[in-house]
Short mmCIF file of C-alpha atoms in Angstrom, two decimals:
data_model
loop_
_atom_site.label_atom_id
_atom_site.label_comp_id
_atom_site.label_asym_id
_atom_site.label_seq_id
_atom_site.Cartn_x
_atom_site.Cartn_y
_atom_site.Cartn_z
CA MET A 231 0.00 0.00 0.00
CA ARG A 232 1.10 3.54 -0.75
CA GLY A 233 -0.06 6.82 0.70
CA LYS A 234 0.63 10.51 0.57
CA ILE A 235 -0.86 13.83 1.64
CA ARG A 236 -2.13 16.06 -1.17
CA ILE A 237 -4.98 18.33 -2.12
CA ASP A 238 -8.01 17.03 -3.99
CA GLY A 239 -7.72 19.28 -7.01
CA ARG A 240 -10.80 18.07 -8.84
CA LYS A 241 -13.06 20.90 -10.01
CA ASN A 242 -16.14 19.51 -8.25
CA SER A 243 -14.22 19.39 -4.95
CA LEU A 244 -13.61 23.14 -4.83
CA THR A 245 -15.20 24.97 -1.88
CA GLN A 246 -15.06 28.56 -0.71
CA LYS A 247 -12.17 27.52 1.57
CA GLY A 248 -10.25 25.97 -1.32
CA TYR A 249 -9.61 22.32 -2.20
CA PRO A 250 -9.82 19.59 0.49
CA ILE A 251 -6.49 18.39 1.89
CA ILE A 252 -6.62 14.60 1.83
CA ILE A 253 -4.61 11.51 2.62
CA TYR A 254 -4.58 9.52 -0.62
CA LEU A 255 -4.10 5.74 -0.33
CA THR A 256 -3.67 3.21 -3.16
CA LYS A 257 -3.48 -0.57 -3.12
CA ASP A 258 -3.93 -3.12 -5.93
CA SER A 259 -5.46 -0.54 -8.31
CA LYS A 260 -7.91 0.54 -5.60
CA GLU A 261 -7.89 3.92 -3.91
CA LYS A 262 -9.09 5.46 -0.68
CA ILE A 263 -9.47 9.16 0.15
CA ILE A 264 -9.29 10.22 3.80
CA GLN A 265 -10.53 13.74 4.48
CA THR A 266 -8.44 15.75 6.96
CA GLY A 267 -11.07 18.47 7.37
CA TYR A 268 -8.62 21.14 6.15
CA HIS A 269 -8.58 23.03 2.83
CA ALA A 270 -6.06 24.97 0.75
CA LYS A 271 -6.01 26.96 -2.45
CA LYS A 272 -3.65 25.70 -5.15
CA THR A 273 -1.59 28.88 -4.79
CA HIS A 274 -1.13 28.07 -1.09
CA TRP A 275 0.06 24.48 -1.63
CA ASN A 276 3.55 23.08 -2.30
CA LYS A 277 3.26 19.88 -4.36
CA THR A 278 6.89 18.94 -3.73
CA THR A 279 6.74 18.98 0.07
CA GLY A 280 3.08 18.03 0.35
CA LEU A 281 2.60 20.95 2.73
CA PRO A 282 1.00 24.40 2.60
CA THR A 283 3.06 27.48 1.79
CA PRO A 284 3.51 30.29 4.35
CA LYS A 285 0.75 32.19 2.52
CA HIS A 286 -1.87 29.77 3.88
CA PRO A 287 -3.96 31.57 6.56
CA ASN A 288 -3.53 28.65 9.00
CA PHE A 289 0.04 27.87 8.02
CA GLU A 290 1.60 27.05 11.41
CA GLU A 291 -1.36 25.02 12.72
CA LEU A 292 -1.73 23.12 9.45
CA VAL A 293 1.98 22.35 8.99
CA ASN A 294 2.20 20.88 12.49
CA TYR A 295 -0.94 18.83 11.95
CA LEU A 296 0.11 17.46 8.56
CA GLN A 297 3.68 16.70 9.58
CA ILE A 298 2.42 14.55 12.45
CA LYS A 299 -0.03 12.78 10.12
CA ASN A 300 2.71 12.24 7.55
CA ILE A 301 5.06 10.68 10.10
CA ARG A 302 2.31 8.37 11.38
CA LEU A 303 1.33 7.44 7.82
CA ARG A 304 4.85 6.63 6.58
CA SER A 305 5.94 4.74 9.69
CA PHE A 306 2.76 2.66 9.74
CA LEU A 307 2.92 1.76 6.04
CA ALA A 308 6.60 0.84 6.36
CA SER A 309 5.77 -1.62 9.14
CA ASN A 310 2.45 -2.83 7.72
CA PRO A 311 2.67 -2.86 3.89
CA PHE A 312 -0.23 -5.33 3.50
CA THR A 313 -2.66 -3.58 5.84
CA THR A 314 -6.21 -2.48 4.98
CA PHE A 315 -7.51 1.00 4.18
CA GLU A 316 -9.66 0.96 7.32
CA THR A 317 -6.73 0.09 9.57
CA VAL A 318 -4.58 2.89 8.14
CA GLU A 319 -7.40 5.42 8.56
CA ALA A 320 -8.01 4.37 12.16
CA TYR A 321 -4.31 4.64 13.04
CA VAL A 322 -3.47 7.86 11.21
CA MET A 323 -6.62 9.71 12.30
CA ASP A 324 -6.31 8.63 15.97
CA PHE A 325 -9.55 6.64 15.96
CA ASP A 326 -8.15 4.35 18.67
CA SER A 327 -6.61 6.90 21.06
CA GLY A 328 -9.07 6.11 23.86
CA ILE A 329 -9.95 9.83 24.13
CA PHE A 330 -13.58 10.57 23.29
CA THR A 331 -13.33 14.07 21.84
CA ARG A 332 -10.08 13.35 20.01
CA GLU A 333 -11.54 10.34 18.22
CA ALA A 334 -14.91 12.02 17.72
CA ILE A 335 -13.38 15.14 16.14
CA ALA A 336 -11.21 12.96 13.91
CA TYR A 337 -14.34 11.08 12.87
CA THR A 338 -16.29 14.27 12.07
CA ASN A 339 -13.34 15.57 10.04
CA THR A 340 -13.46 12.50 7.79
CA HIS A 341 -17.24 12.15 7.52
CA ASP A 342 -19.71 14.73 6.24
CA LEU A 343 -21.59 15.27 9.49
CA LYS A 344 -23.65 18.22 10.65
CA ARG A 345 -21.76 21.28 11.85
CA SER A 346 -23.64 20.99 15.16
CA TYR A 347 -21.65 17.83 15.98
CA ALA A 348 -18.34 19.69 15.88
CA ILE A 349 -19.74 22.59 17.93
CA ALA A 350 -21.02 20.23 20.66
CA LEU A 351 -17.70 18.36 20.74
CA ARG A 352 -15.70 21.56 21.12
CA SER A 353 -17.97 22.64 23.96
CA PHE A 354 -17.57 19.31 25.75
CA ASP A 355 -13.79 19.25 25.21
CA ARG A 356 -13.49 22.77 26.61
CA MET A 357 -15.12 21.57 29.83
CA PHE A 358 -13.58 18.07 29.96
CA PRO A 359 -10.39 18.17 27.84
CA ASP A 360 -8.96 14.85 26.62
CA MET A 361 -11.23 12.78 28.84
CA PRO A 362 -11.05 9.00 28.20
CA TYR A 363 -14.20 7.04 27.41
CA ALA A 364 -13.89 5.11 30.68
CA MET A 365 -14.25 8.29 32.73
CA ILE A 366 -17.34 9.61 30.93
CA ASP A 367 -20.50 8.42 32.65
CA LYS A 368 -23.98 9.77 33.31
CA SER A 369 -22.73 12.09 36.06
CA ILE A 370 -20.23 13.72 33.66
CA ALA A 371 -22.96 14.17 31.04
CA GLU A 372 -25.20 15.76 33.69
CA ARG A 373 -22.43 18.12 34.79
CA PHE A 374 -21.93 19.15 31.18
CA ARG A 375 -25.66 19.74 30.75
CA ASP A 376 -26.08 21.72 33.98
CA THR A 377 -23.00 23.87 33.35
CA ILE A 378 -23.81 24.97 29.80
CA LEU A 379 -27.45 25.57 30.76
CA LYS A 380 -26.15 28.33 33.03
CA GLU A 381 -23.85 29.84 30.39
CA PRO A 382 -25.41 32.83 28.60
CA VAL A 383 -25.20 33.18 24.82
CA ASN A 384 -24.58 36.72 23.56
CA GLY A 385 -25.66 38.01 26.94
CA LYS A 386 -28.96 36.11 26.87
CA PRO A 387 -29.99 32.92 28.73
CA ARG A 388 -29.17 29.77 26.78
CA SER A 389 -32.13 27.90 25.30
CA PRO A 390 -32.76 24.41 26.75
CA ASN A 391 -33.42 23.33 23.16
CA GLY A 392 -29.83 24.18 22.25
CA VAL A 393 -28.53 22.11 25.16
CA LYS A 394 -30.80 19.26 24.11
CA SER A 395 -29.30 19.47 20.62
CA TYR A 396 -25.76 19.33 22.07
CA LEU A 397 -26.58 16.18 24.03
CA SER A 398 -28.20 14.59 20.98
CA SER A 399 -25.12 15.34 18.87
CA LEU A 400 -22.74 13.91 21.49
CA SER A 401 -24.92 10.82 21.83
CA ALA A 402 -25.03 10.35 18.05
CA VAL A 403 -21.23 10.60 17.66
CA TRP A 404 -20.69 8.20 20.59
CA ASN A 405 -22.89 5.65 18.79
CA LYS A 406 -21.15 6.23 15.44
CA LEU A 407 -17.84 5.40 17.09
CA GLY A 408 -19.37 2.08 18.16
CA LYS A 409 -18.85 2.56 21.89
CA PRO A 410 -21.11 0.84 24.47
CA ASP A 411 -22.88 2.39 27.48
CA ASN A 412 -23.69 5.73 25.88
CA PRO A 413 -23.78 8.21 28.81
CA PHE A 414 -25.37 11.05 26.84
CA SER A 415 -28.42 9.01 25.85
CA LYS A 416 -29.42 8.82 29.52
CA VAL A 417 -29.44 12.57 30.13
CA THR A 418 -32.38 14.72 29.07
CA VAL A 419 -33.40 18.36 28.95
CA LYS A 420 -36.98 19.54 28.92
CA ALA A 421 -37.47 21.29 25.61
CA VAL A 422 -39.45 24.52 25.31
CA PRO A 423 -41.73 25.55 22.42
CA THR A 424 -39.81 27.26 19.62
CA LYS A 425 -40.85 30.19 17.48
CA SER A 426 -42.46 29.28 14.17
CA LYS A 427 -40.06 29.21 11.21
CA ALA A 428 -42.90 29.85 8.76
CA MET A 429 -42.56 33.03 6.70
CA THR A 430 -45.42 35.42 6.02
CA ASP A 431 -46.97 35.89 2.59
CA GLU A 432 -45.19 39.25 2.33
CA ASP A 433 -41.88 37.52 3.17
CA LEU A 434 -42.50 35.04 0.35
CA ARG A 435 -43.06 37.83 -2.15
CA LYS A 436 -39.90 39.63 -1.07
CA ILE A 437 -37.82 36.46 -1.37
CA ALA A 438 -39.35 35.56 -4.76
CA GLU A 439 -38.72 39.08 -6.10
CA ASN A 440 -35.33 39.62 -4.40
CA PRO A 441 -32.91 41.99 -6.18
CA PHE A 442 -29.78 39.84 -5.78
CA THR A 443 -27.73 38.76 -8.80
CA PRO A 444 -25.15 35.98 -9.31
CA HIS A 445 -21.54 36.77 -8.47
CA ASP A 446 -18.14 35.14 -8.92
CA ASN A 447 -17.18 32.10 -6.82
CA ALA A 448 -20.80 31.39 -5.95
CA THR A 449 -21.50 28.14 -7.80
CA PHE A 450 -23.89 26.98 -5.11
CA GLY A 451 -23.59 29.79 -2.56
CA GLY A 452 -24.38 33.46 -2.34
CA TYR A 453 -27.68 35.21 -1.68
CA TYR A 454 -28.93 34.74 -5.25
CA HIS A 455 -28.50 30.96 -5.41
CA TYR A 456 -29.51 30.32 -1.82
CA LEU A 457 -32.84 32.15 -2.27
CA ASN A 458 -33.42 30.31 -5.56
CA TYR A 459 -33.00 27.00 -3.74
CA TRP A 460 -35.19 28.32 -0.92
CA MET A 461 -38.06 29.14 -3.28
CA LEU A 462 -37.63 25.86 -5.16
CA CYS A 463 -38.09 23.94 -1.90
CA PHE A 464 -41.32 25.88 -1.36
CA TYR A 465 -42.59 25.61 -4.95
CA LEU A 466 -41.91 21.84 -5.16
CA GLY A 467 -44.14 21.08 -2.20
CA GLY A 468 -42.10 22.09 0.85
CA CYS A 469 -39.33 19.60 0.07
CA ASP A 470 -36.16 19.43 2.16
CA LEU A 471 -32.99 21.02 0.79
CA PHE A 472 -31.33 17.62 1.33
CA ASP A 473 -33.79 16.00 -1.09
CA LEU A 474 -33.59 18.86 -3.58
CA ALA A 475 -29.79 18.58 -3.72
CA GLY A 476 -30.08 14.91 -4.69
CA LEU A 477 -32.69 15.26 -7.43
CA ARG A 478 -31.71 14.50 -11.03
CA TRP A 479 -33.57 15.27 -14.24
CA SER A 480 -34.18 11.52 -14.46
CA ASP A 481 -36.46 12.03 -11.42
CA VAL A 482 -38.73 14.24 -13.54
CA ASN A 483 -41.53 12.41 -15.35
CA ASN A 484 -44.47 14.04 -17.16
CA ASN A 485 -43.67 17.39 -15.57
CA ARG A 486 -43.66 15.85 -12.10
CA VAL A 487 -40.72 15.46 -9.75
CA GLU A 488 -40.84 12.01 -8.18
CA PHE A 489 -38.56 10.70 -5.44
CA ILE A 490 -38.38 8.78 -2.19
CA ARG A 491 -38.03 11.29 0.64
CA GLY A 492 -34.63 10.78 2.28
CA LYS A 493 -35.03 12.85 5.44
CA GLY A 494 -36.40 11.34 8.63
CA GLY A 495 -36.02 7.75 7.49
CA THR A 496 -39.67 7.61 6.41
CA ASN A 497 -39.03 6.47 2.80
CA VAL A 498 -42.25 8.12 1.64
CA PHE A 499 -42.81 8.45 -2.12
CA VAL A 500 -43.42 12.03 -3.31
CA SER A 501 -44.86 12.97 -6.70
CA ASN A 502 -45.47 16.69 -7.15
CA MET A 503 -46.08 18.93 -10.13
CA ILE A 504 -43.39 21.25 -11.44
CA LEU A 505 -45.47 24.40 -11.65
CA PRO A 506 -44.39 27.44 -13.74
CA GLU A 507 -42.88 29.19 -10.70
CA ALA A 508 -40.55 26.24 -10.09
CA LYS A 509 -39.78 25.72 -13.78
CA ALA A 510 -38.58 29.32 -14.14
CA ILE A 511 -35.90 28.69 -11.50
CA LEU A 512 -34.99 25.21 -12.72
CA ASP A 513 -34.37 26.59 -16.22
CA ILE A 514 -31.55 28.72 -14.76
CA TYR A 515 -29.59 25.61 -13.78
CA LYS A 516 -30.21 23.38 -16.81
CA GLY A 517 -27.16 21.71 -18.32
CA SER A 518 -26.40 19.17 -15.62
CA ASP A 519 -27.79 15.77 -14.64
CA TYR A 520 -29.00 17.37 -11.40
CA LEU A 521 -31.75 19.95 -10.91
CA ILE A 522 -29.42 22.34 -9.07
CA PRO A 523 -25.61 22.66 -8.72
CA LEU A 524 -25.62 21.93 -4.96
CA ARG A 525 -24.77 18.31 -4.04
CA GLN A 526 -25.78 16.47 -0.91
CA ASN A 527 -22.14 15.83 0.04
CA LYS A 528 -21.57 19.61 0.05
CA LEU A 529 -24.48 20.45 2.36
CA HIS A 530 -22.33 20.46 5.50
CA ASN A 531 -20.17 23.34 4.24
CA PHE A 532 -23.12 24.99 2.52
CA HIS A 533 -25.17 25.17 5.73
CA GLY A 534 -22.15 26.48 7.61
CA ASN A 535 -21.70 29.30 5.10
CA THR A 536 -25.34 30.28 4.59
CA SER A 537 -26.21 30.26 8.30
CA ARG A 538 -23.88 33.23 8.69
CA VAL A 539 -25.89 35.36 6.25
CA TYR A 540 -29.44 34.64 7.42
CA GLN A 541 -29.47 37.89 9.40
CA GLU A 542 -28.03 39.86 6.48
CA ILE A 543 -30.71 38.53 4.12
CA LYS A 544 -33.40 39.30 6.70
CA ASP A 545 -32.15 42.88 7.05
CA LYS A 546 -31.61 43.51 3.33
CA LEU A 547 -35.08 42.24 2.36
CA GLU A 548 -36.78 43.50 5.54
CA LEU A 549 -38.21 40.07 6.32
CA SER A 550 -40.15 39.26 9.48
CA LYS A 551 -37.68 36.51 10.43
CA LYS A 552 -34.52 34.76 9.24
CA PRO A 553 -34.88 32.57 6.10
CA PHE A 554 -33.66 29.27 7.58
CA SER A 555 -33.17 26.37 5.18
CA LYS A 556 -36.07 24.51 6.82
CA SER A 557 -38.40 27.51 6.54
CA PRO A 558 -39.82 26.62 3.09
CA ARG A 559 -41.24 23.37 4.48
CA TYR A 560 -42.70 25.07 7.55
CA THR A 561 -44.09 27.84 5.34
CA PHE A 562 -45.68 25.45 2.86
CA ILE A 563 -47.40 23.49 5.63
CA THR A 564 -48.52 26.62 7.49
CA ARG A 565 -49.88 28.23 4.34
CA ALA A 566 -51.80 25.03 3.54
CA GLN A 567 -53.29 25.12 7.03
CA ASN A 568 -54.29 28.79 6.67
CA LEU A 569 -55.98 28.01 3.34
CA LEU A 570 -57.91 25.19 5.04
CA ILE A 571 -56.38 22.55 2.76
CA ASP A 572 -57.25 19.04 3.90
CA GLU A 573 -54.43 17.96 6.19
CA ARG A 574 -54.22 14.55 4.51
CA ILE A 575 -53.52 16.22 1.16
CA THR A 576 -50.78 18.33 2.73
CA ILE A 577 -49.25 15.19 4.26
CA ALA A 578 -49.11 13.61 0.80
CA LEU A 579 -47.55 16.72 -0.79
CA VAL A 580 -44.77 17.17 1.75
CA GLY A 581 -44.05 13.46 2.14
CA HIS A 582 -44.90 12.92 5.78
CA SER A 583 -45.59 9.35 6.86
CA GLN A 584 -49.17 8.55 7.83
CA SER A 585 -48.98 6.68 11.09
CA SER A 586 -52.61 6.88 12.19
CA THR A 587 -54.42 3.58 12.43
CA HIS A 588 -57.32 4.55 10.18
CA SER A 589 -55.03 5.86 7.41
CA ILE A 590 -54.21 2.33 6.24
CA TYR A 591 -57.85 1.80 5.27
CA LYS A 592 -58.06 4.89 3.05
CA ASP A 593 -57.06 5.15 -0.60
CA GLU A 594 -54.69 7.93 -1.64
CA PHE A 595 -56.20 11.20 -2.80
CA PRO A 596 -56.59 11.50 -6.59
CA GLN A 597 -53.62 13.27 -8.17
CA HIS A 598 -55.76 16.09 -9.57
CA LEU A 599 -56.94 17.03 -6.06
CA LYS A 600 -53.36 17.15 -4.75
CA ASP A 601 -52.31 19.23 -7.78
CA LYS A 602 -55.19 21.67 -7.22
CA ALA A 603 -54.17 22.13 -3.58
CA HIS A 604 -50.50 22.47 -4.57
CA LYS A 605 -51.35 25.32 -6.96
CA ARG A 606 -53.37 27.14 -4.30
CA ILE A 607 -50.63 26.85 -1.67
CA ILE A 608 -47.85 28.37 -3.81
CA ASN A 609 -50.06 31.03 -5.44
CA LEU A 610 -48.96 34.15 -3.59
CA ASN A 611 -51.94 36.11 -4.86
CA ILE A 612 -54.30 33.99 -2.77
CA GLN A 613 -54.92 35.35 0.71
#
């Protein structure tokens, strides 16, 4: 087996931070890419040394990190030339260090997980640095919960819902690492009702008619593209951005977009019309196999970037609230409710599972009734 540190210079790998820095392994004509979680522009990378140049904004931190990884990689391959990809990844990325946050952060760096996982891990490591698995029990998880509940955020009391999210993220990573006796799963926080994410009709008009234009280096980012994706999610029946990013033109049949909903593990089939409002946006991005340029494996970075501009978009368009990525779905459902659309039709349009006992005895609504409701919901001239 051979391995080296390099940047992934493929065009479709480019992000706003630059190209991913990877550990590239090859064996018997097979290859394995290990993500380090770092990025570099080609002008900030030295191909000869396999290290960043001093122009890189995180030069010192990154050089130290990569030199350690390179030493571990070369020494391990020299001693274990017939090893497996998985064994090399576990050794080089410190998956078996015995330290929870160290292994968990290494895992999140090499897997496209939600940004919230990394935030929760940093918070836990700040309070309990380099704590071994064996020392983390329910009492530690409770101390973590109770301490951050008392910590204000921007001068305001911290929301219990945020703490609940932290605990859920820590519990999820613990399980992904395959460790037994998950201490975080046994600790709870009483959630409080959250403000509605649904936008008003006036908000919808402002977003649909926004004055933003495309700009350089914004293939799938920037106000213009983000708001296009936002409105597409609304126009296509309140679909999730995750599902939209995975849709291909092969999923379009007879002017309907048809797919199995991927979020929530419900596996519900969705078949919704592509109405003129949606078609006008989709026509902008024609020329690819996918409906939009954004890919599902880029959503982690995309959410991290766009979440920083929610407030700016709100202020520039004078919206009533921030345009979160989940807002189109909330807005579609809320608007359907306000228009007194039959709840069962709305469930079919948005792809919710029907878990009520009596639902299994009912036939699906005729397509023309769902289409009629769909048109009413997205028609912004209807009050």
